[in-house]
Amino acid sequence: MGHMYANKLQEGEELIFWESWKQSLVANWIDVEDHFFEAPTLKLISMLSSKAEINGKCNGFDREIDELNKVMDVYEAQLGKSKYLTSDKFTVADVLHLPNMHTLIRFSVTKKLIDSRPRVSAWCSEILARSSWTKVLQMQQQKMIAQT
């Protein structure tokens, strides 16, 4: 997934910090998302979406669940320090999680991983309820309707 995101949301909310040391925290969490969250998440979504996972016995399924569990533990600890991953400010580091989090909560096995961690669950609920994300989902739905 490319990380070419605008610095501001449509409403004008900045997604970055102008202080370099604070922005380096955002960059670190973007790396965490890219290397530790997205990899197991995409594999799990693929397995679950294709119904290849049957009772957790799909080749590699348990390994990917373990990897996602590890990163969710790290997120739970981090979210004990701030509302969002880098601080009390919503940044691009949080934005990058939206598509996969949206999909993960659709499957009971991965939703349990999120729901079992109160801070991750609250963060996930909050970012998925943001008006900018709901607009993205509405645009996707309209596009799908127009294509039928």
mmCIF file of C-alpha atoms in Angstrom:
data_model
loop_
_atom_site.group_PDB
_atom_site.id
_atom_site.type_symbol
_atom_site.label_atom_id
_atom_site.label_comp_id
_atom_site.label_asym_id
_atom_site.label_seq_id
_atom_site.Cartn_x
_atom_site.Cartn_y
_atom_site.Cartn_z
ATOM 1 C CA MET A 1 0.000 0.000 0.000
ATOM 2 C CA GLY A 2 1.502 3.319 -1.018
ATOM 3 C CA HIS A 3 1.775 6.009 1.580
ATOM 4 C CA MET A 4 1.095 8.982 -0.674
ATOM 5 C CA TYR A 5 -1.490 10.786 1.447
ATOM 6 C CA ALA A 6 -2.376 14.441 1.549
ATOM 7 C CA ASN A 7 -1.150 16.365 4.559
ATOM 8 C CA LYS A 8 -4.643 17.592 5.312
ATOM 9 C CA LEU A 9 -8.109 16.136 5.367
ATOM 10 C CA GLN A 10 -10.791 17.868 3.371
ATOM 11 C CA GLU A 11 -11.967 19.635 6.520
ATOM 12 C CA GLY A 12 -8.498 21.173 6.907
ATOM 13 C CA GLU A 13 -7.319 18.963 9.778
ATOM 14 C CA GLU A 14 -3.556 18.494 9.475
ATOM 15 C CA LEU A 15 -2.404 14.899 9.510
ATOM 16 C CA ILE A 16 1.257 15.632 10.166
ATOM 17 C CA PHE A 17 3.393 17.521 12.639
ATOM 18 C CA TRP A 18 5.585 20.402 11.583
ATOM 19 C CA GLU A 19 8.114 19.671 14.352
ATOM 20 C CA SER A 20 10.543 17.121 12.899
ATOM 21 C CA TRP A 21 10.886 15.084 16.102
ATOM 22 C CA LYS A 22 7.101 14.681 16.331
ATOM 23 C CA GLN A 23 6.813 13.828 12.654
ATOM 24 C CA SER A 24 9.490 11.163 13.133
ATOM 25 C CA LEU A 25 7.060 9.433 15.540
ATOM 26 C CA VAL A 26 4.484 9.404 12.747
ATOM 27 C CA ALA A 27 7.073 7.950 10.368
ATOM 28 C CA ASN A 28 7.922 5.216 12.899
ATOM 29 C CA TRP A 29 4.256 4.215 13.249
ATOM 30 C CA ILE A 30 3.833 4.243 9.472
ATOM 31 C CA ASP A 31 6.691 1.708 9.367
ATOM 32 C CA VAL A 32 5.012 -0.381 12.082
ATOM 33 C CA GLU A 33 1.773 -0.372 10.087
ATOM 34 C CA ASP A 34 3.584 -1.264 6.881
ATOM 35 C CA HIS A 35 5.800 -4.058 8.222
ATOM 36 C CA PHE A 36 3.951 -5.537 11.193
ATOM 37 C CA PHE A 37 0.240 -4.749 10.791
ATOM 38 C CA GLU A 38 -0.459 -4.795 7.077
ATOM 39 C CA ALA A 39 1.380 -8.017 6.233
ATOM 40 C CA PRO A 40 -0.558 -10.388 8.527
ATOM 41 C CA THR A 41 -3.756 -8.407 8.049
ATOM 42 C CA LEU A 42 -3.759 -8.727 4.263
ATOM 43 C CA LYS A 43 -3.035 -12.447 4.476
ATOM 44 C CA LEU A 44 -5.818 -12.979 7.008
ATOM 45 C CA ILE A 45 -8.297 -10.907 5.004
ATOM 46 C CA SER A 46 -7.456 -12.928 1.910
ATOM 47 C CA MET A 47 -7.921 -16.226 3.742
ATOM 48 C CA LEU A 48 -11.152 -15.155 5.396
ATOM 49 C CA SER A 49 -12.601 -13.497 2.295
ATOM 50 C CA SER A 50 -11.947 -16.533 0.123
ATOM 51 C CA LYS A 51 -13.307 -18.839 2.813
ATOM 52 C CA ALA A 52 -9.991 -20.703 2.656
ATOM 53 C CA GLU A 53 -9.819 -20.622 6.451
ATOM 54 C CA ILE A 54 -11.829 -23.499 7.853
ATOM 55 C CA ASN A 55 -11.900 -23.705 11.639
ATOM 56 C CA GLY A 56 -8.499 -22.024 11.862
ATOM 57 C CA LYS A 57 -6.840 -24.902 9.997
ATOM 58 C CA CYS A 58 -5.850 -23.070 6.816
ATOM 59 C CA ASN A 59 -2.124 -23.276 6.106
ATOM 60 C CA GLY A 60 -0.522 -20.278 7.788
ATOM 61 C CA PHE A 61 -3.702 -19.003 9.423
ATOM 62 C CA ASP A 62 -2.561 -19.558 13.013
ATOM 63 C CA ARG A 63 0.812 -17.942 12.251
ATOM 64 C CA GLU A 64 -0.871 -14.799 10.885
ATOM 65 C CA ILE A 65 -3.248 -14.656 13.862
ATOM 66 C CA ASP A 66 -0.211 -14.870 16.177
ATOM 67 C CA GLU A 67 1.498 -12.039 14.286
ATOM 68 C CA LEU A 68 -1.602 -9.856 14.455
ATOM 69 C CA ASN A 69 -1.968 -10.663 18.167
ATOM 70 C CA LYS A 70 1.591 -9.451 18.782
ATOM 71 C CA VAL A 71 1.072 -6.143 17.010
ATOM 72 C CA MET A 72 -2.298 -5.621 18.703
ATOM 73 C CA ASP A 73 -0.528 -6.011 22.079
ATOM 74 C CA VAL A 74 1.940 -3.299 21.048
ATOM 75 C CA TYR A 75 -0.933 -1.045 19.934
ATOM 76 C CA GLU A 76 -2.796 -1.630 23.195
ATOM 77 C CA ALA A 77 0.268 -0.522 25.171
ATOM 78 C CA GLN A 78 0.863 2.508 22.931
ATOM 79 C CA LEU A 79 -2.779 3.604 23.102
ATOM 80 C CA GLY A 80 -2.430 3.655 26.880
ATOM 81 C CA LYS A 81 -0.087 6.610 26.384
ATOM 82 C CA SER A 82 -2.170 8.642 23.929
ATOM 83 C CA LYS A 83 -5.557 8.717 22.195
ATOM 84 C CA TYR A 84 -4.017 7.923 18.806
ATOM 85 C CA LEU A 85 -0.895 6.017 17.820
ATOM 86 C CA THR A 86 1.531 8.938 17.891
ATOM 87 C CA SER A 87 -0.142 11.385 20.278
ATOM 88 C CA ASP A 88 -3.551 12.842 21.067
ATOM 89 C CA LYS A 89 -3.644 14.052 17.457
ATOM 90 C CA PHE A 90 -5.117 12.007 14.590
ATOM 91 C CA THR A 91 -2.362 11.578 11.986
ATOM 92 C CA VAL A 92 -1.651 9.744 8.769
ATOM 93 C CA ALA A 93 -0.338 6.861 10.915
ATOM 94 C CA ASP A 94 -3.922 6.298 12.078
ATOM 95 C CA VAL A 95 -5.393 6.875 8.604
ATOM 96 C CA LEU A 96 -3.359 4.037 7.130
ATOM 97 C CA HIS A 97 -5.153 1.555 9.381
ATOM 98 C CA LEU A 98 -8.664 2.454 8.238
ATOM 99 C CA PRO A 99 -9.175 0.122 5.252
ATOM 100 C CA ASN A 100 -7.833 -3.007 6.936
ATOM 101 C CA MET A 101 -9.456 -2.267 10.308
ATOM 102 C CA HIS A 102 -12.756 -1.765 8.500
ATOM 103 C CA THR A 103 -12.401 -5.231 6.980
ATOM 104 C CA LEU A 104 -11.014 -6.966 10.087
ATOM 105 C CA ILE A 105 -14.078 -6.104 12.156
ATOM 106 C CA ARG A 106 -16.294 -7.927 9.628
ATOM 107 C CA PHE A 107 -14.869 -11.326 10.597
ATOM 108 C CA SER A 108 -15.564 -12.684 14.078
ATOM 109 C CA VAL A 109 -12.117 -14.230 14.549
ATOM 110 C CA THR A 110 -10.264 -10.964 13.870
ATOM 111 C CA LYS A 111 -12.903 -8.763 15.501
ATOM 112 C CA LYS A 112 -12.257 -10.696 18.729
ATOM 113 C CA LEU A 113 -8.574 -9.698 18.560
ATOM 114 C CA ILE A 114 -9.600 -6.055 18.443
ATOM 115 C CA ASP A 115 -12.467 -6.247 20.943
ATOM 116 C CA SER A 116 -10.338 -8.097 23.509
ATOM 117 C CA ARG A 117 -8.127 -5.021 23.846
ATOM 118 C CA PRO A 118 -10.136 -2.094 25.266
ATOM 119 C CA ARG A 119 -7.820 0.668 24.025
ATOM 120 C CA VAL A 120 -7.463 -0.810 20.544
ATOM 121 C CA SER A 121 -11.226 -1.341 20.413
ATOM 122 C CA ALA A 122 -11.948 2.277 21.411
ATOM 123 C CA TRP A 123 -9.350 3.611 18.946
ATOM 124 C CA CYS A 124 -10.710 1.435 16.157
ATOM 125 C CA SER A 125 -14.300 2.516 16.834
ATOM 126 C CA GLU A 126 -13.283 6.169 16.930
ATOM 127 C CA ILE A 127 -11.245 6.221 13.731
ATOM 128 C CA LEU A 128 -13.832 4.196 11.810
ATOM 129 C CA ALA A 129 -16.579 6.624 12.901
ATOM 130 C CA ARG A 130 -14.768 9.711 11.579
ATOM 131 C CA SER A 131 -16.816 11.636 9.049
ATOM 132 C CA SER A 132 -14.043 11.572 6.443
ATOM 133 C CA TRP A 133 -13.967 7.750 6.551
ATOM 134 C CA THR A 134 -17.738 7.389 6.365
ATOM 135 C CA LYS A 135 -17.653 9.644 3.282
ATOM 136 C CA VAL A 136 -15.091 7.324 1.671
ATOM 137 C CA LEU A 137 -17.352 4.346 2.338
ATOM 138 C CA GLN A 138 -20.362 6.201 0.914
ATOM 139 C CA MET A 139 -18.402 7.048 -2.256
ATOM 140 C CA GLN A 140 -17.363 3.392 -2.624
ATOM 141 C CA GLN A 141 -20.954 2.255 -2.220
ATOM 142 C CA GLN A 142 -22.193 4.781 -4.792
ATOM 143 C CA LYS A 143 -19.516 3.636 -7.235
ATOM 144 C CA MET A 144 -20.535 -0.017 -6.766
ATOM 145 C CA ILE A 145 -24.203 0.876 -7.354
ATOM 146 C CA ALA A 146 -23.323 2.854 -10.466
ATOM 147 C CA GLN A 147 -21.379 -0.122 -11.853
ATOM 148 C CA THR A 148 -24.333 -2.503 -11.535
#
